[in-house]
Short mmCIF file of C-alpha atoms in Angstrom, two decimals:
data_model
loop_
_atom_site.label_atom_id
_atom_site.label_comp_id
_atom_site.label_asym_id
_atom_site.label_seq_id
_atom_site.Cartn_x
_atom_site.Cartn_y
_atom_site.Cartn_z
CA UNK A 9 51.38 -136.30 -36.50
CA UNK A 10 51.58 -132.85 -37.28
CA UNK A 11 48.75 -130.79 -35.21
CA UNK A 12 48.72 -127.95 -38.04
CA UNK A 13 47.12 -130.40 -40.56
CA UNK A 14 44.45 -131.35 -38.01
CA UNK A 15 43.83 -127.52 -36.91
CA UNK A 16 43.41 -126.92 -41.18
CA UNK A 17 41.19 -130.19 -41.55
CA UNK A 18 38.44 -128.89 -38.83
CA UNK A 19 38.82 -125.11 -40.97
CA UNK A 20 38.44 -126.90 -44.50
CA UNK A 21 35.16 -128.90 -42.89
CA UNK A 22 33.78 -125.34 -40.67
CA UNK A 23 33.91 -123.83 -44.16
CA UNK A 24 32.99 -126.75 -46.40
CA UNK A 25 34.20 -126.11 -49.64
CA UNK A 26 37.79 -126.43 -50.80
CA UNK A 27 37.86 -123.18 -53.34
CA UNK A 28 36.54 -121.29 -50.56
CA UNK A 29 39.01 -122.65 -47.55
CA UNK A 30 41.88 -121.44 -49.97
CA UNK A 31 40.67 -118.01 -50.06
CA UNK A 32 40.16 -117.55 -46.65
CA UNK A 33 43.68 -119.23 -45.46
CA UNK A 34 45.70 -117.97 -47.81
CA UNK A 35 46.45 -121.49 -49.50
CA UNK A 36 46.90 -122.42 -53.18
CA UNK A 37 44.59 -125.12 -55.02
CA UNK A 38 47.26 -127.38 -54.90
CA UNK A 39 48.97 -126.61 -51.54
CA UNK A 40 45.82 -127.28 -49.18
CA UNK A 41 45.02 -130.40 -51.51
CA UNK A 42 48.94 -131.61 -50.84
CA UNK A 43 48.45 -131.07 -46.68
CA UNK A 44 45.22 -133.01 -46.54
CA UNK A 45 46.17 -135.75 -49.03
CA UNK A 46 49.74 -135.66 -46.70
CA UNK A 47 47.42 -136.40 -43.65
CA UNK A 48 45.62 -138.87 -44.80
CA UNK A 49 48.25 -140.72 -46.22
CA UNK A 50 49.56 -140.75 -42.31
CA UNK A 51 46.25 -142.00 -40.96
CA UNK A 52 46.31 -144.70 -43.53
CA UNK A 53 42.51 -144.15 -44.57
CA UNK A 54 40.82 -141.60 -46.53
CA UNK A 55 39.50 -138.60 -44.41
CA UNK A 56 37.23 -136.61 -46.67
CA UNK A 57 35.18 -136.93 -49.46
CA UNK A 58 34.91 -134.49 -52.01
CA UNK A 59 31.57 -133.83 -54.37
CA UNK A 60 28.76 -131.55 -55.53
CA UNK A 61 27.83 -131.14 -52.28
CA UNK A 62 31.12 -130.00 -51.03
CA UNK A 63 33.79 -131.69 -48.70
CA UNK A 64 32.04 -134.22 -45.89
CA UNK A 65 33.47 -136.65 -43.51
CA UNK A 66 33.79 -140.08 -44.39
CA UNK A 67 33.07 -143.20 -42.04
CA UNK A 68 36.41 -142.62 -40.53
CA UNK A 69 36.77 -139.63 -40.79
CA UNK A 70 33.61 -139.07 -38.19
CA UNK A 71 34.92 -141.81 -36.01
CA UNK A 72 38.19 -140.08 -35.58
CA UNK A 73 36.90 -136.26 -35.38
CA UNK A 74 36.05 -136.26 -31.48
CA UNK A 75 39.84 -137.41 -30.76
CA UNK A 76 41.11 -135.07 -33.48
CA UNK A 77 38.38 -132.05 -31.66
CA UNK A 78 40.11 -133.02 -28.51
CA UNK A 79 44.00 -132.68 -29.92
CA UNK A 80 43.26 -129.95 -30.76
CA UNK A 81 41.97 -128.38 -27.51
CA UNK A 82 44.31 -129.75 -25.27
CA UNK A 83 47.53 -127.94 -27.27
CA UNK A 84 46.17 -124.90 -27.47
CA UNK A 85 45.20 -124.96 -23.73
CA UNK A 86 48.97 -126.24 -23.17
CA UNK A 87 50.62 -123.55 -25.31
CA UNK A 88 48.20 -120.63 -24.26
CA UNK A 89 49.31 -121.69 -20.53
CA UNK A 90 53.22 -121.73 -21.50
CA UNK A 91 52.69 -118.57 -23.05
CA UNK A 92 50.96 -117.33 -20.42
CA UNK A 93 53.42 -118.11 -17.54
CA UNK A 94 56.26 -117.15 -19.49
CA UNK A 95 54.95 -113.68 -20.17
CA UNK A 96 54.38 -112.98 -16.50
CA UNK A 97 57.00 -114.99 -15.11
CA UNK A 98 59.78 -114.07 -17.85
CA UNK A 99 58.20 -110.99 -19.18
CA UNK A 100 58.18 -112.21 -22.37
CA UNK A 101 55.73 -110.83 -25.30
CA UNK A 102 55.04 -112.65 -28.67
CA UNK A 103 53.64 -110.86 -31.17
CA UNK A 104 52.96 -112.06 -34.86
CA UNK A 105 52.47 -108.98 -37.80
CA UNK A 106 52.12 -108.46 -41.51
CA UNK A 107 55.36 -107.49 -42.45
CA UNK A 108 54.20 -103.76 -43.40
CA UNK A 109 53.25 -103.48 -39.87
CA UNK A 110 56.15 -104.59 -38.71
CA UNK A 111 58.43 -101.83 -40.65
CA UNK A 112 55.85 -99.42 -40.37
CA UNK A 113 54.52 -99.76 -36.58
CA UNK A 114 56.27 -102.13 -34.46
CA UNK A 115 59.57 -100.38 -33.99
CA UNK A 116 58.39 -96.94 -32.47
CA UNK A 117 55.75 -98.88 -30.44
CA UNK A 118 57.65 -101.54 -29.35
CA UNK A 119 61.38 -99.13 -28.68
CA UNK A 120 59.06 -97.23 -26.68
CA UNK A 121 57.42 -99.55 -24.58
CA UNK A 122 60.96 -101.12 -23.69
CA UNK A 123 61.78 -97.85 -22.45
CA UNK A 124 59.03 -97.68 -20.15
CA UNK A 125 59.74 -101.44 -19.27
CA UNK A 126 63.25 -102.44 -19.23
CA UNK A 127 62.50 -106.00 -18.00
CA UNK A 128 60.21 -106.75 -20.47
CA UNK A 129 61.28 -108.81 -23.55
CA UNK A 130 59.26 -108.68 -27.15
CA UNK A 131 59.60 -111.09 -29.67
CA UNK A 132 58.10 -110.18 -33.92
CA UNK A 133 57.15 -112.65 -35.99
CA UNK A 134 56.01 -111.54 -39.36
CA UNK A 135 54.44 -112.44 -42.25
CA UNK A 136 51.46 -112.62 -44.63
CA UNK A 137 47.60 -113.59 -43.10
CA UNK A 138 47.95 -117.45 -42.87
CA UNK A 139 50.99 -117.11 -40.94
CA UNK A 140 50.32 -114.86 -38.64
CA UNK A 141 46.61 -115.84 -37.23
CA UNK A 142 47.75 -119.53 -37.23
CA UNK A 143 50.71 -118.57 -34.70
CA UNK A 144 47.72 -116.89 -32.91
CA UNK A 145 45.40 -119.90 -33.47
CA UNK A 146 47.83 -121.94 -32.21
CA UNK A 147 48.43 -120.45 -29.15
CA UNK A 148 52.38 -119.66 -30.18
CA UNK A 149 51.79 -115.85 -30.07
CA UNK A 150 49.97 -113.36 -27.63
CA UNK A 151 48.86 -111.61 -30.07
CA UNK A 152 48.59 -110.48 -34.09
CA UNK A 153 48.39 -106.99 -35.76
CA UNK A 154 46.86 -107.72 -38.83
CA UNK A 155 43.86 -107.24 -40.78
CA UNK A 156 40.22 -107.63 -39.79
CA UNK A 157 39.28 -111.42 -40.99
CA UNK A 158 35.57 -111.27 -40.99
CA UNK A 159 35.69 -115.29 -40.39
CA UNK A 160 37.69 -115.26 -37.94
CA UNK A 161 36.86 -116.02 -34.29
CA UNK A 162 39.33 -113.25 -32.77
CA UNK A 163 38.86 -111.01 -30.07
CA UNK A 164 39.45 -107.90 -32.39
CA UNK A 165 40.78 -104.18 -31.34
CA UNK A 166 40.54 -101.75 -34.20
CA UNK A 167 44.07 -99.40 -34.71
CA UNK A 168 43.74 -97.68 -38.13
CA UNK A 169 42.00 -98.49 -41.40
CA UNK A 170 44.61 -98.77 -43.88
CA UNK A 171 43.55 -97.53 -47.77
CA UNK A 172 43.72 -99.51 -50.40
CA UNK A 173 45.41 -98.36 -53.65
CA UNK A 174 46.14 -99.39 -57.76
CA UNK A 175 49.64 -99.93 -58.45
CA UNK A 176 50.45 -98.99 -62.36
CA UNK A 177 53.26 -98.64 -63.92
CA UNK A 178 54.97 -95.58 -64.19
CA UNK A 179 53.31 -95.00 -67.92
CA UNK A 180 50.46 -95.77 -67.09
CA UNK A 181 47.88 -93.40 -68.94
CA UNK A 182 45.85 -92.06 -66.36
CA UNK A 183 43.48 -89.43 -68.10
CA UNK A 184 44.40 -86.79 -65.78
CA UNK A 185 42.42 -88.90 -63.30
CA UNK A 186 43.67 -88.84 -59.64
CA UNK A 187 41.51 -91.82 -58.87
CA UNK A 188 41.36 -95.61 -60.73
CA UNK A 189 38.55 -96.82 -60.77
CA UNK A 190 38.46 -100.53 -59.40
CA UNK A 191 36.36 -101.13 -63.17
CA UNK A 192 39.14 -100.54 -64.80
CA UNK A 193 41.01 -103.74 -63.65
CA UNK A 194 38.56 -105.65 -65.84
CA UNK A 195 39.95 -107.32 -68.26
CA UNK A 196 43.72 -106.59 -66.96
CA UNK A 197 46.41 -108.79 -66.20
CA UNK A 198 46.69 -108.53 -62.46
CA UNK A 199 49.61 -109.51 -60.16
CA UNK A 200 48.29 -110.93 -57.24
CA UNK A 201 50.62 -110.94 -54.11
CA UNK A 202 51.35 -113.97 -52.00
CA UNK A 203 50.86 -114.65 -47.97
CA UNK A 204 47.83 -114.00 -47.88
CA UNK A 205 46.77 -110.43 -49.17
CA UNK A 206 44.88 -111.87 -51.67
CA UNK A 207 41.95 -112.03 -49.46
CA UNK A 208 42.13 -108.02 -48.57
CA UNK A 209 42.21 -107.64 -52.09
CA UNK A 210 39.78 -110.24 -53.54
CA UNK A 211 36.89 -108.48 -51.11
CA UNK A 212 37.42 -105.61 -53.39
CA UNK A 213 37.34 -107.21 -56.59
CA UNK A 214 34.39 -109.55 -55.92
CA UNK A 215 32.67 -106.79 -54.30
CA UNK A 216 32.70 -105.01 -57.45
CA UNK A 217 31.83 -107.37 -59.58
CA UNK A 218 35.07 -107.56 -61.59
CA UNK A 219 37.17 -110.03 -63.33
CA UNK A 220 40.10 -109.08 -64.27
CA UNK A 221 42.96 -112.17 -65.52
CA UNK A 222 44.63 -113.07 -62.10
CA UNK A 223 47.99 -114.22 -62.22
CA UNK A 224 48.95 -116.13 -58.80
CA UNK A 225 52.07 -115.54 -57.62
CA UNK A 226 54.60 -116.49 -54.96
CA UNK A 227 55.81 -112.71 -54.51
CA UNK A 228 55.99 -110.55 -52.20
CA UNK A 229 55.05 -106.89 -52.20
CA UNK A 230 58.06 -105.47 -52.85
CA UNK A 231 58.82 -107.77 -55.75
CA UNK A 232 54.61 -107.07 -56.83
CA UNK A 233 56.14 -103.46 -57.28
CA UNK A 234 59.28 -104.21 -59.06
CA UNK A 235 57.03 -106.33 -61.63
CA UNK A 236 54.45 -103.52 -61.69
CA UNK A 237 57.31 -101.33 -62.41
CA UNK A 238 58.75 -103.51 -65.40
CA UNK A 239 54.89 -103.15 -67.22
CA UNK A 240 54.04 -106.78 -66.44
CA UNK A 241 50.54 -106.18 -65.11
CA UNK A 242 48.90 -104.18 -62.44
CA UNK A 243 48.13 -104.85 -58.61
CA UNK A 244 46.35 -103.56 -55.89
CA UNK A 245 48.34 -102.65 -52.19
CA UNK A 246 47.65 -100.20 -49.03
CA UNK A 247 48.88 -97.48 -48.46
CA UNK A 248 50.86 -98.56 -45.30
CA UNK A 249 52.85 -101.47 -47.47
CA UNK A 250 53.85 -98.19 -49.68
CA UNK A 251 55.11 -95.93 -47.27
CA UNK A 252 58.52 -95.04 -48.44
CA UNK A 253 58.39 -96.63 -51.90
CA UNK A 254 60.21 -94.75 -54.11
CA UNK A 255 59.73 -96.96 -57.23
CA UNK A 256 58.60 -95.54 -61.02
CA UNK A 257 55.20 -96.56 -60.77
CA UNK A 258 51.59 -94.67 -59.94
CA UNK A 259 49.73 -95.21 -57.08
CA UNK A 260 46.08 -94.11 -57.25
CA UNK A 261 43.36 -94.47 -54.16
CA UNK A 262 40.34 -96.99 -55.44
CA UNK A 263 36.85 -95.36 -56.70
CA UNK A 264 34.89 -96.90 -54.94
CA UNK A 265 37.54 -95.85 -51.72
CA UNK A 266 38.31 -99.42 -50.28
CA UNK A 267 40.28 -99.84 -47.04
CA UNK A 268 41.35 -102.68 -44.45
CA UNK A 269 40.85 -102.56 -40.97
CA UNK A 270 43.76 -103.09 -39.09
CA UNK A 271 44.28 -104.08 -35.53
CA UNK A 272 45.39 -106.30 -32.84
CA UNK A 273 43.41 -109.99 -32.91
CA UNK A 274 43.96 -111.97 -29.31
CA UNK A 275 42.74 -115.38 -28.95
CA UNK A 276 38.85 -115.62 -27.51
CA UNK A 277 39.95 -117.89 -24.32
CA UNK A 278 43.43 -116.27 -23.48
CA UNK A 279 43.72 -114.46 -20.22
CA UNK A 280 45.29 -111.30 -20.83
CA UNK A 281 47.97 -110.19 -18.25
CA UNK A 282 48.67 -107.06 -16.56
CA UNK A 283 51.49 -106.62 -19.05
CA UNK A 284 50.17 -107.41 -22.41
CA UNK A 285 47.31 -104.80 -21.36
CA UNK A 286 49.58 -101.91 -21.33
CA UNK A 287 50.99 -103.12 -24.77
CA UNK A 288 48.13 -103.21 -26.02
CA UNK A 289 47.04 -99.65 -24.50
CA UNK A 290 50.90 -97.79 -25.52
CA UNK A 291 50.42 -99.59 -29.16
CA UNK A 292 46.69 -97.84 -29.59
CA UNK A 293 48.28 -94.37 -28.09
CA UNK A 294 51.11 -94.74 -30.50
CA UNK A 295 49.30 -96.08 -33.40
CA UNK A 296 46.64 -92.86 -33.12
CA UNK A 297 49.61 -90.53 -33.24
CA UNK A 298 50.98 -92.27 -36.34
#
């Protein structure tokens, strides 16, 4: 049985709402529904019941839940112990990171660190919010470089604030303004990036009570930029994502200003070896000078 499905099941129950779980975990409604239906097919009986009250366990679901929690806890403990031993004995540090951070920050961090510690091997896995944090939660990586997630249960080390920017076609009439009022998203076709960036974006949109015509996509950041450049709509990305971009688009700071907090997430229950502590300290030094 896929441990990931069991972990997602616990998250869905913890959140208590399918739609909210999709937003928090970075899944589409259909994708999360398919995963839970697949799990129920594997076990041979319904686990969840859905209604106006939210999500609850069936009677059979309640019977298996203690064993499910034990399996997940044991799997995480085993994986963490294995990774800890590898980090200490084989000199391997495993990192998951947002693609933008993997491109803009990690080359300087990893190259500089491995010059000081040539016997240390650094493995990097990149992706979006769901991908990177799932790797951390499962214990498959020692740390995640990403954005702060309010509903997470990780130890958080803040590194830098990354301004969110409006992404507009090159011929967009800004009326001479050097900023973009968030209220101007109202009613416009909004291209929503995939890979979990929607969590940071929806925080800004919902916080300003704006209702754009959101078009869900499976596109990464460069593809979103290309779509905006082609006049298919507007979007929102961060300054770090746009660094070095030369497309014919307009990127303006938002008003009111909005940022995402970037940093390092660690499992609260994980033992942190001395070499990982040194890597974190080195990362803080490098990012602080960027």
